[in-house]
């Protein structure tokens, strides 16, 4: 088995201890290009036993460091290094966020030879004095351009400042923008720039990958993708979306159509992301819908189709997306669906990579050329037949408890236990007792009766005094929960043996529509009249008394209301002139019969 060009050109230079800048297409074996020299610079107990190293070079502190931009790439590089260093028993540890700190700290205390981690968690542990970087002999920056795009450049510089000045530095990436070259000039010593390409592949993309670009409508894309996934010879497939919400939505729609799908995006917890990747590698899920977090370095065998559900932002993203298929000499198909609004962006990508697809053909889920170019059987619909649903699905893969720290939509173990206890608590079967406050300070407690009970209840034989019962509707203002009427018992006067009842209820109607009241009503307070102004003496000589009708007194209420007499007020009448006296009878006759106020008038005597 022959090595890849990047491996063949890098290994002699890297094994000599010089700084290296390696540039090669994605999927051409860059991991082992820097992994093998890294493992050779590490001193392990097997080297001391064989006499290749002195015993004082052994240490439990890490001797090599690999910095990667994403968690998924961190896991993959760790697995590759563990496989390559299994013969020499090299201890490799992955350090990245989303996991609990305690297992990583315990592993560092036991001793580690190679550290593979993301910038954030590396700085956290180094700041807590849990990670010692003073014995690092080799540093590798993998996918350096992606770290710059994600804003990790300040963190990477802080990590480099914690390392010893005498070390070997290697930088590997598929693309080399100007910022990466500037980083290499600042922190590398006379680096060797190696750009490896195969003779028969002069383009920017891998020749074994067949590219198809279609102009599709956004509302027809789910149906179109469902038919592409039923093409003949289709193995594992990856669908890339621009946003996290779109990735979650497409994964749900494909699951409803019968496909075994999983999702990987930033809104998911680390346990759910690793669950989807494990299920995808194990074949339980054959469709992985993800964002660009899975576009860097993910190497899964058997990926035959890559679908760009949304057009990428730039040409580098496009190269890394379609690089998930056609890896290590295998062939693959890359399908890109370009919306009408994304045509200008796609034309820039096409011009930068010289792809030859400036004007994608308009394509729908029923277009004949779609079925012909992608080998889709005729008559295929957007729902997977039940006979083809042979995958176990995402639920067959268990979620590993990683002790995740924070995150949206995730609960801590204490919150999960509290929720389980609330769910197991039996429901309340007894109606809680409700206390009611009585009016008027009566000694009797309110008694609840059914709504069908009559408003009047006869007193029992043992009661010495009759009882008057008043039923009152519940008041919403006092917040009563029961809708049944409340009955109030009030003691009355001793009964009298008479055919007629001793007490009568006076009904006073304030308005024609008013409701009769069963309780005595407090009389309305009358306003006292103003004092009469003084009249000149000449006026009293010419004025004559005016006959005033006798005031009619209101009937006084009987029973309990008769105990309090009503107050009477009088008002003095102002003497008028003789001309006014002559017109007075006419005005009195024309006055309305209903007086405005119920008052008694009084005539002032003559002088």
XYZ file of C-alpha atoms in Angstrom:
607
model
C 0.000 0.000 0.000
C 1.622 3.256 -1.153
C 1.439 6.508 0.862
C -0.389 9.610 -0.287
C 1.627 12.468 -1.821
C 1.301 14.664 1.283
C 2.571 11.815 3.469
C 5.439 10.928 1.156
C 6.664 14.528 1.026
C 6.070 15.486 4.667
C 7.419 12.513 6.620
C 11.143 12.964 5.783
C 11.083 16.664 6.642
C 8.957 16.304 9.812
C 10.991 13.381 11.172
C 14.110 15.523 10.962
C 12.620 17.996 13.442
C 12.049 20.961 11.118
C 8.950 23.161 11.033
C 6.494 22.225 8.290
C 3.547 23.902 6.554
C 1.544 21.186 4.817
C -1.160 21.954 2.258
C -3.188 19.233 0.548
C -6.724 18.513 -0.518
C -9.143 17.221 2.042
C -9.277 13.456 2.308
C -5.665 12.843 1.265
C -4.213 11.580 4.581
C -2.926 14.715 6.321
C -3.616 13.254 9.790
C -0.960 10.569 9.520
C 1.309 13.071 7.770
C 1.787 14.907 11.072
C 0.704 12.082 13.386
C 3.596 9.698 12.756
C 6.365 12.302 13.347
C 4.480 13.443 16.454
C 4.409 9.947 17.929
C 8.125 9.454 17.186
C 9.114 12.507 19.254
C 7.309 11.185 22.354
C 9.338 9.244 24.922
C 7.522 6.239 26.411
C 8.652 3.484 28.842
C 9.170 1.110 25.893
C 11.920 3.400 24.575
C 13.730 3.370 27.914
C 13.525 -0.413 28.116
C 14.924 -0.709 24.558
C 17.745 1.734 25.334
C 16.609 4.364 22.818
C 16.034 7.053 25.464
C 17.374 8.034 28.868
C 15.174 7.435 31.934
C 15.196 11.132 32.893
C 13.255 11.967 29.736
C 10.193 10.113 31.012
C 7.486 12.387 32.393
C 3.756 12.289 33.092
C 3.272 15.730 31.566
C 2.151 15.899 27.916
C 4.995 16.007 25.377
C 3.004 16.808 22.199
C -0.023 19.002 21.521
C -2.507 19.008 18.612
C -4.956 21.931 18.401
C -8.128 21.398 16.319
C -11.139 23.689 15.712
C -14.105 21.353 16.328
C -15.031 18.637 18.802
C -15.835 16.075 16.138
C -12.418 16.523 14.539
C -10.825 16.241 17.982
C -12.390 12.815 18.474
C -11.345 11.613 15.044
C -7.707 12.711 15.375
C -7.555 11.104 18.823
C -8.799 7.790 17.470
C -6.298 7.867 14.585
C -3.381 8.584 16.930
C -4.477 5.857 19.342
C -4.544 3.394 16.472
C -1.131 4.464 15.187
C 0.493 4.489 18.670
C -0.976 1.247 19.921
C 2.260 -0.681 19.348
C 4.317 1.677 21.517
C 1.482 2.163 24.015
C 1.331 5.949 23.600
C -1.198 7.615 25.903
C -3.436 10.023 23.941
C -6.153 12.167 25.573
C -8.892 14.257 23.936
C -9.770 17.504 25.716
C -12.763 19.459 24.426
C -15.806 21.271 25.728
C -19.250 19.843 26.390
C -17.857 17.196 28.739
C -17.325 17.204 32.481
C -13.985 18.480 33.779
C -13.399 15.742 36.358
C -12.621 12.781 34.020
C -10.199 14.904 32.008
C -8.433 16.161 35.158
C -8.119 12.605 36.505
C -6.581 11.438 33.221
C -4.054 14.305 33.333
C -3.045 13.326 36.870
C -2.391 9.722 35.802
C -0.141 10.855 32.963
C -0.582 11.678 29.269
C 1.847 11.701 26.348
C -0.177 13.453 23.587
C -2.970 15.994 24.023
C -5.568 16.647 21.302
C -7.927 19.476 22.193
C -9.930 22.542 21.261
C -8.629 26.017 22.201
C -11.322 26.882 24.756
C -10.971 23.853 27.034
C -7.168 23.872 26.754
C -7.035 27.445 28.054
C -9.496 26.631 30.854
C -7.430 23.736 32.194
C -4.163 25.625 31.745
C -5.574 28.598 33.651
C -6.640 26.296 36.510
C -3.101 24.826 36.686
C -4.493 21.406 35.780
C -2.653 21.215 32.442
C 1.142 21.576 32.308
C 2.397 22.689 28.889
C 6.025 23.294 29.862
C 7.234 19.921 28.468
C 5.719 20.216 24.986
C 8.220 19.224 22.272
C 5.950 19.369 19.193
C 2.924 21.499 18.310
C 0.480 20.818 15.445
C -2.233 23.217 14.242
C -4.715 21.170 12.222
C -7.229 22.984 9.962
C -5.642 26.315 10.818
C -7.801 28.270 8.381
C -10.961 27.052 10.092
C -9.654 28.181 13.476
C -9.092 31.621 12.040
C -12.592 31.705 10.572
C -14.132 30.710 13.923
C -12.270 33.472 15.753
C -9.804 31.210 17.595
C -6.704 33.143 16.553
C -6.320 35.015 19.920
C -6.768 31.755 21.834
C -4.215 29.984 19.665
C -1.692 32.766 20.263
C -2.214 32.529 24.020
C -1.636 28.766 23.883
C 1.572 29.218 21.880
C 2.883 31.697 24.464
C 2.481 29.018 27.186
C 4.718 26.570 25.284
C 8.528 26.386 25.536
C 10.307 28.366 22.827
C 12.367 25.389 21.653
C 9.891 23.081 19.933
C 8.801 21.763 16.549
C 5.757 23.446 14.969
C 3.691 21.950 12.141
C 0.736 23.582 10.446
C -1.641 21.656 8.154
C -4.678 22.838 6.211
C -6.430 22.358 2.879
C -6.319 26.100 2.125
C -3.738 28.716 3.114
C -5.165 32.244 3.428
C -2.976 35.209 4.212
C -3.731 35.150 7.960
C -2.405 31.597 8.244
C 0.813 32.553 6.491
C 1.196 35.512 8.874
C 0.716 33.206 11.861
C 3.393 30.885 10.509
C 5.875 33.732 10.065
C 5.415 34.879 13.677
C 5.649 31.556 15.469
C 7.613 29.231 13.142
C 11.329 29.056 12.485
C 12.303 28.626 8.829
C 9.287 26.466 7.926
C 9.197 24.232 4.848
C 6.056 24.815 2.777
C 4.847 21.569 1.196
C 1.945 21.644 -1.273
C 1.060 18.150 -2.444
C -1.142 17.348 -5.452
C -1.435 14.242 -7.554
C -0.333 14.464 -11.217
C -3.729 13.474 -12.629
C -5.702 15.865 -10.433
C -4.872 19.464 -11.235
C -8.160 21.013 -10.154
C -9.146 22.268 -6.730
C -11.525 19.359 -6.106
C -10.940 15.618 -6.114
C -11.340 14.077 -9.579
C -13.164 11.006 -8.197
C -16.074 13.161 -6.982
C -18.865 13.722 -9.515
C -20.434 17.163 -9.033
C -24.063 18.008 -9.884
C -25.425 21.532 -9.448
C -29.158 22.239 -9.781
C -31.262 25.365 -9.413
C -34.099 24.275 -7.109
C -37.018 25.957 -5.367
C -36.934 26.037 -1.569
C -40.436 24.544 -1.208
C -39.555 21.610 -3.496
C -36.198 20.799 -1.891
C -37.460 18.263 0.734
C -39.215 16.222 -1.948
C -36.213 16.476 -4.257
C -33.790 15.343 -1.528
C -36.052 12.410 -0.605
C -35.908 11.168 -4.207
C -32.133 11.635 -4.475
C -31.701 9.471 -1.362
C -33.425 6.600 -3.192
C -30.879 6.519 -6.033
C -29.387 3.184 -7.015
C -26.148 2.308 -5.250
C -26.569 4.973 -2.597
C -24.693 4.207 0.619
C -24.269 6.669 3.493
C -25.241 10.260 2.741
C -24.475 13.602 4.383
C -26.710 16.659 3.954
C -25.204 20.073 4.766
C -27.317 23.068 5.764
C -26.375 26.653 6.442
C -28.376 27.122 9.666
C -29.016 24.977 12.720
C -32.794 25.376 12.471
C -32.825 24.139 8.883
C -30.727 21.097 9.804
C -33.101 20.114 12.610
C -36.155 20.636 10.385
C -34.798 18.552 7.484
C -33.805 15.719 9.836
C -37.355 15.606 11.230
C -38.944 15.677 7.780
C -36.759 12.843 6.540
C -37.581 10.784 9.622
C -41.286 11.276 8.886
C -40.696 10.098 5.304
C -39.205 6.832 6.564
C -35.450 7.517 6.389
C -33.102 6.682 9.260
C -31.716 10.168 9.841
C -29.738 11.973 12.517
C -28.677 15.577 13.101
C -25.433 17.243 14.176
C -25.502 20.981 14.883
C -24.614 23.491 17.563
C -27.962 23.501 19.382
C -27.585 19.836 20.346
C -25.754 18.690 23.431
C -22.435 16.948 23.072
C -23.988 13.615 24.016
C -26.599 13.895 21.249
C -23.958 14.916 18.702
C -21.748 11.966 19.549
C -24.753 9.655 19.515
C -25.629 10.713 15.948
C -22.021 10.300 14.769
C -21.688 6.856 16.356
C -24.961 5.731 14.805
C -23.772 7.059 11.438
C -20.431 5.250 11.641
C -22.076 2.015 12.800
C -24.650 2.049 10.000
C -27.723 2.434 12.221
C -28.355 5.787 10.536
C -27.620 6.254 6.845
C -28.492 9.987 6.498
C -26.679 12.594 8.589
C -28.031 16.162 8.421
C -25.478 18.628 9.763
C -24.104 22.127 9.630
C -20.523 23.104 8.807
C -19.305 21.830 12.209
C -19.119 18.378 10.579
C -17.520 19.612 7.355
C -13.955 19.553 8.667
C -11.945 16.347 8.903
C -14.847 13.926 9.445
C -13.805 10.653 7.827
C -16.519 7.988 7.609
C -16.144 5.025 5.309
C -18.936 4.380 2.828
C -20.165 7.959 2.260
C -21.292 7.943 -1.383
C -23.473 11.074 -1.560
C -23.031 14.594 -0.223
C -25.955 16.997 -0.684
C -25.591 20.741 -0.191
C -29.150 21.590 0.809
C -28.192 25.275 0.914
C -25.415 26.943 -1.042
C -22.215 27.434 1.007
C -20.942 30.855 1.918
C -17.551 30.602 0.200
C -15.389 28.300 -1.868
C -13.450 26.883 1.107
C -16.647 25.672 2.722
C -17.703 24.080 -0.551
C -14.417 22.191 -0.823
C -14.632 20.834 2.713
C -18.279 19.843 2.329
C -17.852 17.774 -0.808
C -14.604 16.397 0.618
C -16.608 14.113 2.926
C -17.047 11.777 -0.052
C -14.472 10.505 -2.528
C -11.867 10.092 0.229
C -8.755 7.934 0.015
C -9.239 7.080 -3.641
C -12.952 6.227 -3.413
C -15.588 7.732 -5.696
C -18.580 9.823 -4.691
C -21.338 12.152 -5.859
C -21.779 15.745 -4.668
C -25.154 17.423 -5.354
C -25.616 21.149 -4.733
C -29.080 22.739 -4.660
C -28.868 26.457 -5.416
C -31.848 28.685 -4.697
C -32.738 31.615 -6.926
C -31.454 34.085 -4.336
C -28.107 32.253 -4.077
C -27.226 32.392 -7.783
C -24.822 35.379 -7.404
C -23.032 33.679 -4.510
C -22.732 30.427 -6.423
C -21.317 32.199 -9.469
C -18.519 33.612 -7.292
C -17.741 30.130 -5.933
C -17.810 28.663 -9.436
C -15.416 31.340 -10.709
C -12.995 30.935 -7.783
C -12.781 27.138 -8.183
C -13.179 27.065 -11.988
C -15.890 24.392 -11.818
C -17.633 25.119 -15.106
C -21.213 25.444 -13.768
C -21.997 29.178 -14.053
C -25.708 28.717 -14.816
C -27.228 25.655 -13.059
C -30.260 24.123 -14.819
C -33.690 24.665 -13.305
C -34.654 21.388 -11.640
C -37.685 20.068 -9.802
C -38.469 16.761 -8.129
C -40.212 15.586 -11.321
C -37.535 16.692 -13.817
C -36.465 13.851 -16.169
C -32.781 14.843 -16.181
C -32.657 14.495 -12.362
C -33.674 10.820 -12.555
C -31.299 10.184 -15.447
C -28.149 11.817 -14.051
C -28.445 10.409 -10.521
C -29.735 6.912 -11.462
C -33.047 7.310 -9.637
C -35.579 4.582 -10.527
C -38.600 5.768 -12.498
C -41.728 6.314 -10.439
C -39.824 7.031 -7.215
C -41.807 9.124 -4.720
C -40.735 11.194 -1.749
C -41.592 8.518 0.846
C -39.337 5.534 1.428
C -41.202 2.218 0.940
C -41.623 0.144 4.070
C -39.720 -2.740 2.513
C -36.592 -0.553 2.295
C -36.684 0.631 5.904
C -34.009 -1.744 7.194
C -31.905 0.605 9.353
C -32.212 0.469 13.147
C -32.469 4.258 13.467
C -31.063 6.814 15.865
C -32.970 5.438 18.862
C -30.960 2.192 18.661
C -27.800 4.080 19.690
C -27.619 4.973 23.373
C -26.783 8.472 24.557
C -23.609 8.558 26.626
C -23.738 10.500 29.878
C -20.904 12.988 29.475
C -21.752 15.213 32.438
C -22.403 18.105 30.101
C -21.835 21.592 31.467
C -24.668 24.045 30.741
C -26.163 24.395 27.280
C -29.616 25.160 25.919
C -32.331 22.560 26.298
C -30.289 20.380 28.726
C -31.044 19.708 32.390
C -28.632 19.058 35.184
C -28.803 15.695 37.031
C -30.389 17.370 40.088
C -33.122 18.927 37.936
C -33.756 15.599 36.229
C -34.130 13.838 39.613
C -36.533 16.542 40.853
C -38.622 16.161 37.707
C -38.765 12.380 38.138
C -39.860 12.732 41.783
C -42.674 15.112 40.783
C -43.836 12.731 38.086
C -43.871 9.764 40.516
C -45.813 11.644 43.215
C -49.450 10.387 43.335
C -52.204 12.789 42.403
C -54.244 14.452 45.197
C -57.520 12.612 45.766
C -59.048 14.589 48.708
C -60.548 18.020 48.193
C -58.651 20.513 50.352
C -60.609 22.155 53.191
C -61.664 25.697 52.415
C -62.301 28.144 55.257
C -64.832 30.908 54.776
C -65.207 34.144 56.703
C -68.697 35.136 57.909
C -70.236 38.598 57.787
C -71.564 40.569 60.704
C -69.560 38.667 63.303
C -72.193 35.966 63.741
C -71.312 32.969 65.871
C -72.652 30.467 63.397
C -70.245 28.916 60.886
C -71.171 28.977 57.216
C -72.689 25.724 56.089
C -72.281 24.595 52.481
C -75.402 23.087 50.940
C -75.934 21.654 47.480
C -77.019 24.021 44.759
C -80.362 22.225 44.507
C -81.212 22.940 48.160
C -84.019 25.489 48.862
C -83.155 28.972 50.003
C -85.080 28.585 53.321
C -84.414 25.801 55.800
C -86.556 25.153 58.828
C -84.780 25.128 62.186
C -84.421 21.803 64.024
C -86.659 21.011 66.970
C -83.863 21.369 69.516
C -83.235 25.009 68.571
C -84.761 27.457 71.013
C -85.129 30.314 68.536
C -86.184 30.367 64.910
C -83.500 30.903 62.339
C -83.578 32.997 59.198
C -81.568 31.563 56.303
C -80.103 33.769 53.606
C -78.531 32.178 50.524
C -75.788 34.204 48.891
C -74.115 33.493 45.576
C -70.332 33.044 45.575
C -68.326 36.191 45.045
C -65.584 36.055 42.466
C -63.933 39.127 43.986
C -63.142 37.147 47.165
C -61.706 34.294 45.105
C -64.105 31.513 46.189
C -63.375 28.344 44.294
C -66.734 26.654 44.889
C -69.743 27.488 42.719
C -72.294 26.337 45.347
C -74.290 28.985 47.280
C -73.373 29.772 50.841
C -76.077 29.689 53.543
C -75.862 32.086 56.486
C -77.810 31.377 59.686
C -78.928 34.382 61.725
C -80.936 34.230 64.982
C -84.269 36.076 65.016
C -86.547 37.385 67.730
C -88.561 34.904 69.863
C -91.615 33.593 68.038
C -95.139 34.762 68.931
C -98.129 32.496 68.692
C -100.089 34.375 66.072
C -101.536 33.464 62.704
C -99.511 36.215 61.055
C -95.677 36.318 61.171
C -94.189 38.798 63.587
C -91.714 40.242 61.115
C -92.391 41.642 57.740
C -89.871 42.625 55.152
C -90.160 46.117 53.766
C -89.439 46.219 50.073
C -88.102 49.524 48.801
C -87.715 49.940 45.058
C -85.172 52.548 44.121
C -85.784 52.165 40.392
C -88.381 50.267 38.402
C -85.784 47.578 37.647
C -84.351 47.338 41.124
C -84.366 44.105 43.036
C -86.189 43.885 46.356
C -83.934 43.742 49.386
C -84.685 41.444 52.332
C -82.693 43.521 54.839
C -83.639 46.917 56.385
C -82.025 49.721 54.497
C -80.246 52.674 56.025
C -82.136 55.911 55.193
C -80.446 58.250 52.802
C -78.800 61.203 54.404
C -80.365 64.549 53.456
C -78.333 67.638 52.748
C -78.980 70.586 54.998
C -80.374 73.703 53.247
C -78.346 76.859 52.980
C -79.049 79.850 55.192
C -81.555 82.338 53.733
C -80.099 85.682 52.732
C -81.323 88.789 54.549
C -84.239 90.629 52.871
C -84.700 94.440 53.091
C -87.331 95.740 55.490
C -89.389 97.304 52.721
C -89.960 93.959 51.192
C -91.648 92.622 54.348
C -94.135 95.498 54.394
C -95.474 94.774 50.903
C -95.296 91.021 50.979
C -98.273 88.876 51.884
C -98.097 85.305 53.124
C -98.425 82.608 50.501
C -100.452 79.549 51.242
C -98.250 76.502 51.256
C -99.716 73.007 51.231
C -99.204 70.859 54.236
C -96.192 68.508 53.740
C -96.954 64.882 53.450
C -94.867 62.661 55.670
C -93.591 59.321 54.413
C -94.877 56.155 56.038
C -92.461 54.982 58.620
C -91.208 51.420 58.272
C -92.351 48.782 60.638
C -90.441 46.157 62.463
C -86.723 46.591 62.889
C -86.597 49.785 60.837
C -88.968 51.596 63.237
C -86.414 51.617 66.014
C -84.415 54.471 64.487
C -86.523 57.617 63.764
C -85.830 59.549 60.638
C -84.498 63.076 60.871
C -86.653 65.917 59.540
C -85.280 69.156 58.188
C -87.023 72.435 57.441
C -86.100 75.181 55.051
C -86.934 78.850 55.415
C -88.841 80.442 52.524
C -87.578 83.785 51.325
C -90.323 86.547 51.219
C -90.972 87.750 47.726
C -92.212 91.018 46.291
C -95.869 91.784 45.502
C -95.431 91.269 41.792
C -93.942 87.913 42.437
C -96.829 86.955 44.765
C -99.405 87.526 42.037
C -97.649 85.142 39.647
C -96.941 82.554 42.317
C -100.278 80.634 42.072
C -99.769 80.071 38.335
C -96.275 78.737 38.881
C -97.475 76.508 41.676
C -100.178 75.083 39.447
C -97.737 74.457 36.602
C -95.079 72.877 38.849
C -94.575 69.129 38.513
C -96.402 66.928 40.967
C -93.239 65.088 42.054
C -91.210 67.278 44.430
C -87.474 67.338 43.945
C -86.701 66.943 47.620
C -88.741 65.585 50.471
C -88.421 68.531 52.878
C -90.779 70.548 55.022
C -91.041 74.239 54.174
C -91.527 77.010 56.699
C -92.827 80.552 56.079
C -90.915 83.341 57.705
C -93.320 85.554 59.834
C -93.864 89.192 58.974
C -91.893 91.917 60.648
